[in-house]
Amino acid sequence: MLDLFPAITTAFHHGLTSLPAIIWLSTLPIIIILCIPLLIPYFNPTPPPLRGCRRLGLSPSQQSNLHDEYAPKYTHGVPCTAADESGHPAWRIKALFTYPIKSCTGVELETAEVIETGLKYDRLFCFAEFIPSPPPPSSTNTNTNTITITTSPSPSPSPSPSPPTSHWTARTLRDRDFRNLALLRPEIWIPDPTSPSYSPTLPEIQSNGVLIIHYPRLSTNPLTNLLQRLHLLPTTTSFTIPLTPPPSQTHLFPLTPVKIWKDTPLAYNYGHLIPDALRALLTYDTTTPPQLRRPLTLFRECETHHREIFRCAPRKTDIGFQPVTGFADAYPLHLVNMASIRDVARRCAGDIPCLSVRRFRANVVVQGPGRFEEDGWKRIRVGGDSSRLSSGRMSGSESESESGSVETGVEIHTVCRTIRCKLPNVDPDTGIRHPSEPDRTMKSYRKIDAGDRTNACLGMQLVPAVREFTLRVNDPVSVLETGEHFYIKMLAPGEKVEGV
């Protein structure tokens, strides 16, 4: 038996050195290269649809409504009574976006439900960083050269302010170390009773749907990076969270105060669901050593702890309810005008050749009005017959035409201009922050509001006159009332509003 091994070895060696074997081995790399495209789906498979749910928003094969946003036709306005070649009203909704996670990628919609806080699912979640309370000052004076100066006592010393305490504070693209928030791409999946896999007992249904969060894979391994560039390894990864804490697991999502501007609403803490790799991505650019970085978590707004809006907004006596918002900066809806964006883009084209409207993170993008015409809007109507509503004679949520038919539409208050920070400096596709643009350009000619002379204005903040309705792409936009705006920074003596 042992005598067979030398013979087998000799035959194997002879086979490898034969001409057919040499030809086969030389063509093997070519065969492997040709097979790579066939193997890619197995290395980077597409996840199956979630059970009993459907994906909200445009389909992957559907073209964005902003696909032609750089077209010259958007650089100027058109008469409000005109119609375009497709028969749509000239002044209309161009695109709709909801942003499930504050400062992350938006979800584009054809039809959007509006609830009292704004577009449904808009700014439903936000990331927050834990800020520890500062250590108490040392009672030991180590300065041996201290000079003591005696003065007369103050007649009525004012009470000392309460010492700052540890807290969670919301983080956005405004914050220097969190530009990578732009790279997170959420997907909203909502229950679909028509799905063959639908069942009320599914966890996805009991949580009223789920949010899939896609984010880039970070790797310092050169081989891994090469395989990712060749699409042999996925460049992104994802995880899933419930849209609402499941009824049987509410103890896992404790209600916790989170500071957003001047408010501290209670929100559900989703921290136990965040992968460590995502935390590493979001703090990748920070100059703080990893072991000293502050804790980061994800919060979901709580419907019973919304923030009431008073500054510039209509009151309960005007519309029947006091406006509220969740994690949005200040108001339920945000509108921008295509012509206004293109005017800014033209002025800073040398630094940013393609300034996308997506940098300004609006819910409602309108086309038709001339540049900055929206600055003077006080009330608008969305929907209905734009040819009659443009005269400004109608009010309320419905109006009756001469023939007796009802022209539906929703009245919306344009309560103030949007005061701009440097958030639009971040490219929504790359997360790269431009050092000065478009903030510098806007400040050069758009510091137009007497209520805030230090910042530029672009876009309008909206408060609907009804709590629930639906917006659709191509809905007509009509102006009911125009007037002056004044961005009020001070609510009361000493109470400063941070901004919009």
mmCIF file of N, CA, C and O in Angstrom, residues 68-144:
data_model
loop_
_atom_site.group_PDB
_atom_site.id
_atom_site.type_symbol
_atom_site.label_atom_id
_atom_site.label_comp_id
_atom_site.label_asym_id
_atom_site.label_seq_id
_atom_site.Cartn_x
_atom_site.Cartn_y
_atom_site.Cartn_z
ATOM 1 N N ASP A 68 -34.200 67.112 -11.848
ATOM 2 C CA ASP A 68 -33.847 68.221 -12.736
ATOM 3 C C ASP A 68 -33.660 69.518 -11.973
ATOM 4 O O ASP A 68 -33.846 70.608 -12.533
ATOM 5 N N GLU A 69 -33.263 69.422 -10.711
ATOM 6 C CA GLU A 69 -33.234 70.632 -9.873
ATOM 7 C C GLU A 69 -32.262 71.699 -10.377
ATOM 8 O O GLU A 69 -32.397 72.869 -10.027
ATOM 9 N N TYR A 70 -31.280 71.318 -11.189
ATOM 10 C CA TYR A 70 -30.314 72.303 -11.686
ATOM 11 C C TYR A 70 -30.714 72.888 -13.036
ATOM 12 O O TYR A 70 -29.944 73.635 -13.639
ATOM 13 N N ALA A 71 -31.911 72.577 -13.514
ATOM 14 C CA ALA A 71 -32.370 73.091 -14.802
ATOM 15 C C ALA A 71 -32.530 74.610 -14.754
ATOM 16 O O ALA A 71 -32.968 75.169 -13.737
ATOM 17 N N PRO A 72 -32.186 75.310 -15.826
ATOM 18 C CA PRO A 72 -32.278 76.787 -15.847
ATOM 19 C C PRO A 72 -33.685 77.314 -15.588
ATOM 20 O O PRO A 72 -33.842 78.450 -15.123
ATOM 21 N N LYS A 73 -34.722 76.518 -15.871
ATOM 22 C CA LYS A 73 -36.084 77.030 -15.721
ATOM 23 C C LYS A 73 -36.424 77.394 -14.287
ATOM 24 O O LYS A 73 -37.376 78.137 -14.035
ATOM 25 N N TYR A 74 -35.675 76.860 -13.313
ATOM 26 C CA TYR A 74 -35.978 77.152 -11.908
ATOM 27 C C TYR A 74 -35.287 78.415 -11.401
ATOM 28 O O TYR A 74 -35.413 78.758 -10.230
ATOM 29 N N THR A 75 -34.558 79.104 -12.277
ATOM 30 C CA THR A 75 -33.863 80.312 -11.833
ATOM 31 C C THR A 75 -34.764 81.536 -11.832
ATOM 32 O O THR A 75 -34.366 82.595 -11.350
ATOM 33 N N HIS A 76 -35.960 81.415 -12.379
ATOM 34 C CA HIS A 76 -36.868 82.570 -12.432
ATOM 35 C C HIS A 76 -38.280 82.091 -12.126
ATOM 36 O O HIS A 76 -38.606 80.896 -12.220
ATOM 37 N N GLY A 77 -39.132 83.024 -11.759
ATOM 38 C CA GLY A 77 -40.504 82.692 -11.433
ATOM 39 C C GLY A 77 -41.410 82.745 -12.641
ATOM 40 O O GLY A 77 -41.037 83.225 -13.718
ATOM 41 N N VAL A 78 -42.627 82.236 -12.449
ATOM 42 C CA VAL A 78 -43.655 82.273 -13.501
ATOM 43 C C VAL A 78 -44.936 82.801 -12.877
ATOM 44 O O VAL A 78 -45.112 82.748 -11.653
ATOM 45 N N PRO A 79 -45.861 83.318 -13.672
ATOM 46 C CA PRO A 79 -47.133 83.808 -13.114
ATOM 47 C C PRO A 79 -47.878 82.690 -12.388
ATOM 48 O O PRO A 79 -47.893 81.542 -12.831
ATOM 49 N N CYS A 80 -48.501 83.032 -11.287
ATOM 50 C CA CYS A 80 -49.156 82.025 -10.464
ATOM 51 C C CYS A 80 -50.363 81.399 -11.142
ATOM 52 O O CYS A 80 -50.800 80.307 -10.758
ATOM 53 N N THR A 81 -50.934 82.075 -12.147
ATOM 54 C CA THR A 81 -52.129 81.542 -12.823
ATOM 55 C C THR A 81 -51.776 80.695 -14.030
ATOM 56 O O THR A 81 -52.668 80.160 -14.685
ATOM 57 N N ALA A 82 -50.500 80.556 -14.343
ATOM 58 C CA ALA A 82 -50.094 79.801 -15.522
ATOM 59 C C ALA A 82 -50.123 78.307 -15.229
ATOM 60 O O ALA A 82 -50.287 77.863 -14.098
ATOM 61 N N ALA A 83 -49.978 77.522 -16.288
ATOM 62 C CA ALA A 83 -49.859 76.070 -16.171
ATOM 63 C C ALA A 83 -48.720 75.629 -17.077
ATOM 64 O O ALA A 83 -48.439 76.267 -18.098
ATOM 65 N N ASP A 84 -48.040 74.549 -16.680
ATOM 66 C CA ASP A 84 -46.917 74.101 -17.491
ATOM 67 C C ASP A 84 -47.385 73.176 -18.606
ATOM 68 O O ASP A 84 -48.586 72.927 -18.784
ATOM 69 N N GLU A 85 -46.418 72.637 -19.364
ATOM 70 C CA GLU A 85 -46.761 71.812 -20.518
ATOM 71 C C GLU A 85 -47.482 70.526 -20.137
ATOM 72 O O GLU A 85 -48.205 69.938 -20.948
ATOM 73 N N SER A 86 -47.319 70.082 -18.879
ATOM 74 C CA SER A 86 -47.996 68.853 -18.445
ATOM 75 C C SER A 86 -49.377 69.114 -17.872
ATOM 76 O O SER A 86 -50.074 68.174 -17.483
ATOM 77 N N GLY A 87 -49.782 70.384 -17.799
ATOM 78 C CA GLY A 87 -51.094 70.715 -17.280
ATOM 79 C C GLY A 87 -51.124 70.947 -15.785
ATOM 80 O O GLY A 87 -52.176 71.256 -15.223
ATOM 81 N N HIS A 88 -49.987 70.820 -15.106
ATOM 82 C CA HIS A 88 -49.931 71.061 -13.664
ATOM 83 C C HIS A 88 -49.924 72.559 -13.389
ATOM 84 O O HIS A 88 -49.455 73.355 -14.218
ATOM 85 N N PRO A 89 -50.428 72.976 -12.230
ATOM 86 C CA PRO A 89 -50.378 74.408 -11.886
ATOM 87 C C PRO A 89 -48.939 74.885 -11.793
ATOM 88 O O PRO A 89 -48.042 74.142 -11.377
ATOM 89 N N ALA A 90 -48.707 76.119 -12.181
ATOM 90 C CA ALA A 90 -47.348 76.653 -12.206
ATOM 91 C C ALA A 90 -46.747 76.736 -10.804
ATOM 92 O O ALA A 90 -45.572 76.413 -10.599
ATOM 93 N N TRP A 91 -47.536 77.184 -9.837
ATOM 94 C CA TRP A 91 -47.079 77.249 -8.457
ATOM 95 C C TRP A 91 -47.553 75.967 -7.761
ATOM 96 O O TRP A 91 -48.751 75.799 -7.515
ATOM 97 N N ARG A 92 -46.624 75.101 -7.458
ATOM 98 C CA ARG A 92 -47.017 73.805 -6.910
ATOM 99 C C ARG A 92 -45.898 73.188 -6.091
ATOM 100 O O ARG A 92 -44.762 73.680 -6.081
ATOM 101 N N ILE A 93 -46.244 72.095 -5.411
ATOM 102 C CA ILE A 93 -45.247 71.339 -4.650
ATOM 103 C C ILE A 93 -44.385 70.558 -5.622
ATOM 104 O O ILE A 93 -44.884 69.779 -6.435
ATOM 105 N N LYS A 94 -43.085 70.773 -5.533
ATOM 106 C CA LYS A 94 -42.125 70.085 -6.386
ATOM 107 C C LYS A 94 -41.688 68.754 -5.767
ATOM 108 O O LYS A 94 -41.551 67.745 -6.476
ATOM 109 N N ALA A 95 -41.474 68.742 -4.465
ATOM 110 C CA ALA A 95 -40.994 67.530 -3.789
ATOM 111 C C ALA A 95 -41.355 67.593 -2.316
ATOM 112 O O ALA A 95 -41.552 68.675 -1.745
ATOM 113 N N LEU A 96 -41.437 66.413 -1.697
ATOM 114 C CA LEU A 96 -41.755 66.282 -0.273
ATOM 115 C C LEU A 96 -40.722 65.373 0.388
ATOM 116 O O LEU A 96 -40.353 64.331 -0.171
ATOM 117 N N PHE A 97 -40.274 65.754 1.590
ATOM 118 C CA PHE A 97 -39.298 64.959 2.315
ATOM 119 C C PHE A 97 -39.671 64.877 3.793
ATOM 120 O O PHE A 97 -40.049 65.886 4.400
ATOM 121 N N THR A 98 -39.554 63.692 4.345
ATOM 122 C CA THR A 98 -39.621 63.527 5.795
ATOM 123 C C THR A 98 -38.277 62.998 6.259
ATOM 124 O O THR A 98 -37.600 62.251 5.538
ATOM 125 N N TYR A 99 -37.855 63.406 7.434
ATOM 126 C CA TYR A 99 -36.534 63.054 7.960
ATOM 127 C C TYR A 99 -36.716 62.258 9.249
ATOM 128 O O TYR A 99 -36.848 62.843 10.332
ATOM 129 N N PRO A 100 -36.739 60.923 9.167
ATOM 130 C CA PRO A 100 -37.033 60.116 10.358
ATOM 131 C C PRO A 100 -36.061 60.367 11.513
ATOM 132 O O PRO A 100 -36.468 60.358 12.666
ATOM 133 N N ILE A 101 -34.776 60.595 11.182
ATOM 134 C CA ILE A 101 -33.779 60.879 12.215
ATOM 135 C C ILE A 101 -33.230 62.267 11.961
ATOM 136 O O ILE A 101 -32.779 62.586 10.858
ATOM 137 N N LYS A 102 -33.264 63.089 12.949
ATOM 138 C CA LYS A 102 -32.803 64.470 12.831
ATOM 139 C C LYS A 102 -31.361 64.496 12.307
ATOM 140 O O LYS A 102 -30.490 63.802 12.825
ATOM 141 N N SER A 103 -31.136 65.270 11.244
ATOM 142 C CA SER A 103 -29.840 65.485 10.605
ATOM 143 C C SER A 103 -29.354 64.312 9.752
ATOM 144 O O SER A 103 -28.243 64.362 9.229
ATOM 145 N N CYS A 104 -30.164 63.270 9.585
ATOM 146 C CA CYS A 104 -29.790 62.153 8.713
ATOM 147 C C CYS A 104 -30.533 62.270 7.382
ATOM 148 O O CYS A 104 -31.347 63.167 7.183
ATOM 149 N N THR A 105 -30.255 61.353 6.464
ATOM 150 C CA THR A 105 -30.848 61.405 5.131
ATOM 151 C C THR A 105 -32.370 61.375 5.200
ATOM 152 O O THR A 105 -32.945 60.662 6.026
ATOM 153 N N GLY A 106 -33.010 62.126 4.317
ATOM 154 C CA GLY A 106 -34.455 62.171 4.286
ATOM 155 C C GLY A 106 -35.043 61.070 3.420
ATOM 156 O O GLY A 106 -34.348 60.420 2.636
ATOM 157 N N VAL A 107 -36.342 60.865 3.561
ATOM 158 C CA VAL A 107 -37.103 59.920 2.754
ATOM 159 C C VAL A 107 -38.018 60.743 1.854
ATOM 160 O O VAL A 107 -38.854 61.509 2.344
ATOM 161 N N GLU A 108 -37.842 60.593 0.538
ATOM 162 C CA GLU A 108 -38.658 61.365 -0.402
ATOM 163 C C GLU A 108 -40.005 60.689 -0.598
ATOM 164 O O GLU A 108 -40.094 59.466 -0.714
ATOM 165 N N LEU A 109 -41.062 61.496 -0.646
ATOM 166 C CA LEU A 109 -42.430 60.993 -0.715
ATOM 167 C C LEU A 109 -43.173 61.598 -1.893
ATOM 168 O O LEU A 109 -42.877 62.718 -2.323
ATOM 169 N N GLU A 110 -44.147 60.855 -2.403
ATOM 170 C CA GLU A 110 -45.100 61.400 -3.364
ATOM 171 C C GLU A 110 -46.325 61.948 -2.630
ATOM 172 O O GLU A 110 -46.895 62.962 -3.014
ATOM 173 N N THR A 111 -46.711 61.265 -1.565
ATOM 174 C CA THR A 111 -47.839 61.661 -0.734
ATOM 175 C C THR A 111 -47.384 61.622 0.716
ATOM 176 O O THR A 111 -46.749 60.661 1.137
ATOM 177 N N ALA A 112 -47.715 62.647 1.470
ATOM 178 C CA ALA A 112 -47.244 62.740 2.851
ATOM 179 C C ALA A 112 -48.407 63.023 3.784
ATOM 180 O O ALA A 112 -49.157 63.981 3.578
ATOM 181 N N GLU A 113 -48.550 62.194 4.786
ATOM 182 C CA GLU A 113 -49.512 62.480 5.851
ATOM 183 C C GLU A 113 -48.942 63.555 6.760
ATOM 184 O O GLU A 113 -47.752 63.518 7.116
ATOM 185 N N VAL A 114 -49.783 64.499 7.145
ATOM 186 C CA VAL A 114 -49.378 65.544 8.071
ATOM 187 C C VAL A 114 -50.161 65.364 9.363
ATOM 188 O O VAL A 114 -51.385 65.206 9.345
ATOM 189 N N ILE A 115 -49.439 65.344 10.475
ATOM 190 C CA ILE A 115 -50.049 65.279 11.791
ATOM 191 C C ILE A 115 -49.707 66.558 12.534
ATOM 192 O O ILE A 115 -49.076 67.459 11.971
ATOM 193 N N GLU A 116 -50.079 66.659 13.786
ATOM 194 C CA GLU A 116 -49.941 67.948 14.484
ATOM 195 C C GLU A 116 -48.488 68.382 14.638
ATOM 196 O O GLU A 116 -48.216 69.578 14.752
ATOM 197 N N THR A 117 -47.527 67.451 14.620
ATOM 198 C CA THR A 117 -46.121 67.829 14.761
ATOM 199 C C THR A 117 -45.446 68.094 13.426
ATOM 200 O O THR A 117 -44.288 68.508 13.387
ATOM 201 N N GLY A 118 -46.130 67.860 12.299
ATOM 202 C CA GLY A 118 -45.538 68.037 10.979
ATOM 203 C C GLY A 118 -45.765 66.801 10.130
ATOM 204 O O GLY A 118 -46.735 66.066 10.332
ATOM 205 N N LEU A 119 -44.887 66.557 9.154
ATOM 206 C CA LEU A 119 -45.011 65.345 8.367
ATOM 207 C C LEU A 119 -44.865 64.130 9.276
ATOM 208 O O LEU A 119 -44.026 64.114 10.173
ATOM 209 N N LYS A 120 -45.691 63.115 9.032
ATOM 210 C CA LYS A 120 -45.611 61.906 9.837
ATOM 211 C C LYS A 120 -44.221 61.299 9.712
ATOM 212 O O LYS A 120 -43.671 61.218 8.614
ATOM 213 N N TYR A 121 -43.655 60.902 10.832
ATOM 214 C CA TYR A 121 -42.316 60.300 10.962
ATOM 215 C C TYR A 121 -41.195 61.329 10.864
ATOM 216 O O TYR A 121 -40.026 60.975 10.968
ATOM 217 N N ASP A 122 -41.521 62.604 10.670
ATOM 218 C CA ASP A 122 -40.462 63.603 10.533
ATOM 219 C C ASP A 122 -39.822 63.897 11.885
ATOM 220 O O ASP A 122 -40.524 64.184 12.867
ATOM 221 N N ARG A 123 -38.471 63.847 11.911
ATOM 222 C CA ARG A 123 -37.696 64.095 13.132
ATOM 223 C C ARG A 123 -38.266 63.290 14.304
ATOM 224 O O ARG A 123 -38.369 63.763 15.432
ATOM 225 N N LEU A 124 -38.638 62.039 14.011
ATOM 226 C CA LEU A 124 -39.177 61.159 15.044
ATOM 227 C C LEU A 124 -38.079 60.730 16.018
ATOM 228 O O LEU A 124 -38.333 60.497 17.193
ATOM 229 N N PHE A 125 -36.847 60.653 15.502
ATOM 230 C CA PHE A 125 -35.700 60.243 16.307
ATOM 231 C C PHE A 125 -34.631 61.316 16.254
ATOM 232 O O PHE A 125 -34.563 62.102 15.309
ATOM 233 N N CYS A 126 -33.774 61.319 17.252
ATOM 234 C CA CYS A 126 -32.579 62.168 17.208
ATOM 235 C C CYS A 126 -31.485 61.528 18.043
ATOM 236 O O CYS A 126 -31.760 60.817 19.020
ATOM 237 N N PHE A 127 -30.246 61.769 17.652
ATOM 238 C CA PHE A 127 -29.109 61.325 18.455
ATOM 239 C C PHE A 127 -28.805 62.377 19.508
ATOM 240 O O PHE A 127 -29.004 63.580 19.294
ATOM 241 N N ALA A 128 -28.329 61.923 20.640
ATOM 242 C CA ALA A 128 -28.002 62.842 21.731
ATOM 243 C C ALA A 128 -26.725 62.369 22.421
ATOM 244 O O ALA A 128 -26.436 61.171 22.490
ATOM 245 N N GLU A 129 -25.988 63.333 22.919
ATOM 246 C CA GLU A 129 -24.716 63.084 23.614
ATOM 247 C C GLU A 129 -24.892 63.403 25.092
ATOM 248 O O GLU A 129 -25.570 64.370 25.449
ATOM 249 N N PHE A 130 -24.289 62.593 25.928
ATOM 250 C CA PHE A 130 -24.401 62.803 27.372
ATOM 251 C C PHE A 130 -23.361 63.825 27.820
ATOM 252 O O PHE A 130 -22.158 63.654 27.603
ATOM 253 N N ILE A 131 -23.832 64.889 28.433
ATOM 254 C CA ILE A 131 -22.956 65.955 28.935
ATOM 255 C C ILE A 131 -22.910 65.835 30.460
ATOM 256 O O ILE A 131 -23.908 66.116 31.138
ATOM 257 N N PRO A 132 -21.792 65.417 31.026
ATOM 258 C CA PRO A 132 -21.726 65.266 32.483
ATOM 259 C C PRO A 132 -21.688 66.626 33.166
ATOM 260 O O PRO A 132 -21.273 67.637 32.581
ATOM 261 N N SER A 133 -22.137 66.651 34.400
ATOM 262 C CA SER A 133 -22.073 67.892 35.165
ATOM 263 C C SER A 133 -20.611 68.203 35.470
ATOM 264 O O SER A 133 -19.803 67.307 35.703
ATOM 265 N N PRO A 134 -20.246 69.484 35.445
ATOM 266 C CA PRO A 134 -18.846 69.846 35.718
ATOM 267 C C PRO A 134 -18.486 69.545 37.166
ATOM 268 O O PRO A 134 -19.339 69.580 38.054
ATOM 269 N N PRO A 135 -17.236 69.214 37.413
ATOM 270 C CA PRO A 135 -16.819 68.941 38.794
ATOM 271 C C PRO A 135 -16.930 70.192 39.647
ATOM 272 O O PRO A 135 -16.789 71.315 39.140
ATOM 273 N N PRO A 136 -17.253 70.044 40.918
ATOM 274 C CA PRO A 136 -17.348 71.228 41.794
ATOM 275 C C PRO A 136 -16.001 71.909 41.916
ATOM 276 O O PRO A 136 -14.952 71.262 41.858
ATOM 277 N N PRO A 137 -16.017 73.230 42.042
ATOM 278 C CA PRO A 137 -14.742 73.950 42.171
ATOM 279 C C PRO A 137 -14.014 73.541 43.440
ATOM 280 O O PRO A 137 -14.618 73.273 44.477
ATOM 281 N N SER A 138 -12.722 73.469 43.323
ATOM 282 C CA SER A 138 -11.907 73.062 44.473
ATOM 283 C C SER A 138 -11.899 74.161 45.509
ATOM 284 O O SER A 138 -11.807 75.347 45.205
ATOM 285 N N SER A 139 -12.031 73.764 46.770
ATOM 286 C CA SER A 139 -12.025 74.745 47.863
ATOM 287 C C SER A 139 -10.624 75.117 48.296
ATOM 288 O O SER A 139 -10.414 76.043 49.052
ATOM 289 N N THR A 140 -9.644 74.352 47.777
ATOM 290 C CA THR A 140 -8.252 74.618 48.146
ATOM 291 C C THR A 140 -7.649 75.600 47.173
ATOM 292 O O THR A 140 -7.677 75.393 45.966
ATOM 293 N N ASN A 141 -7.114 76.696 47.690
ATOM 294 C CA ASN A 141 -6.492 77.708 46.846
ATOM 295 C C ASN A 141 -5.021 77.365 46.683
ATOM 296 O O ASN A 141 -4.250 77.434 47.631
ATOM 297 N N THR A 142 -4.632 76.978 45.454
ATOM 298 C CA THR A 142 -3.236 76.609 45.218
ATOM 299 C C THR A 142 -2.401 77.776 44.731
ATOM 300 O O THR A 142 -1.217 77.632 44.500
ATOM 301 N N ASN A 143 -3.040 78.930 44.513
ATOM 302 C CA ASN A 143 -2.299 80.088 44.039
ATOM 303 C C ASN A 143 -1.730 80.844 45.237
ATOM 304 O O ASN A 143 -2.451 81.458 46.011
ATOM 305 N N THR A 144 -0.405 80.811 45.383
ATOM 306 C CA THR A 144 0.238 81.466 46.539
ATOM 307 C C THR A 144 0.412 82.955 46.331
ATOM 308 O O THR A 144 0.829 83.657 47.247
#
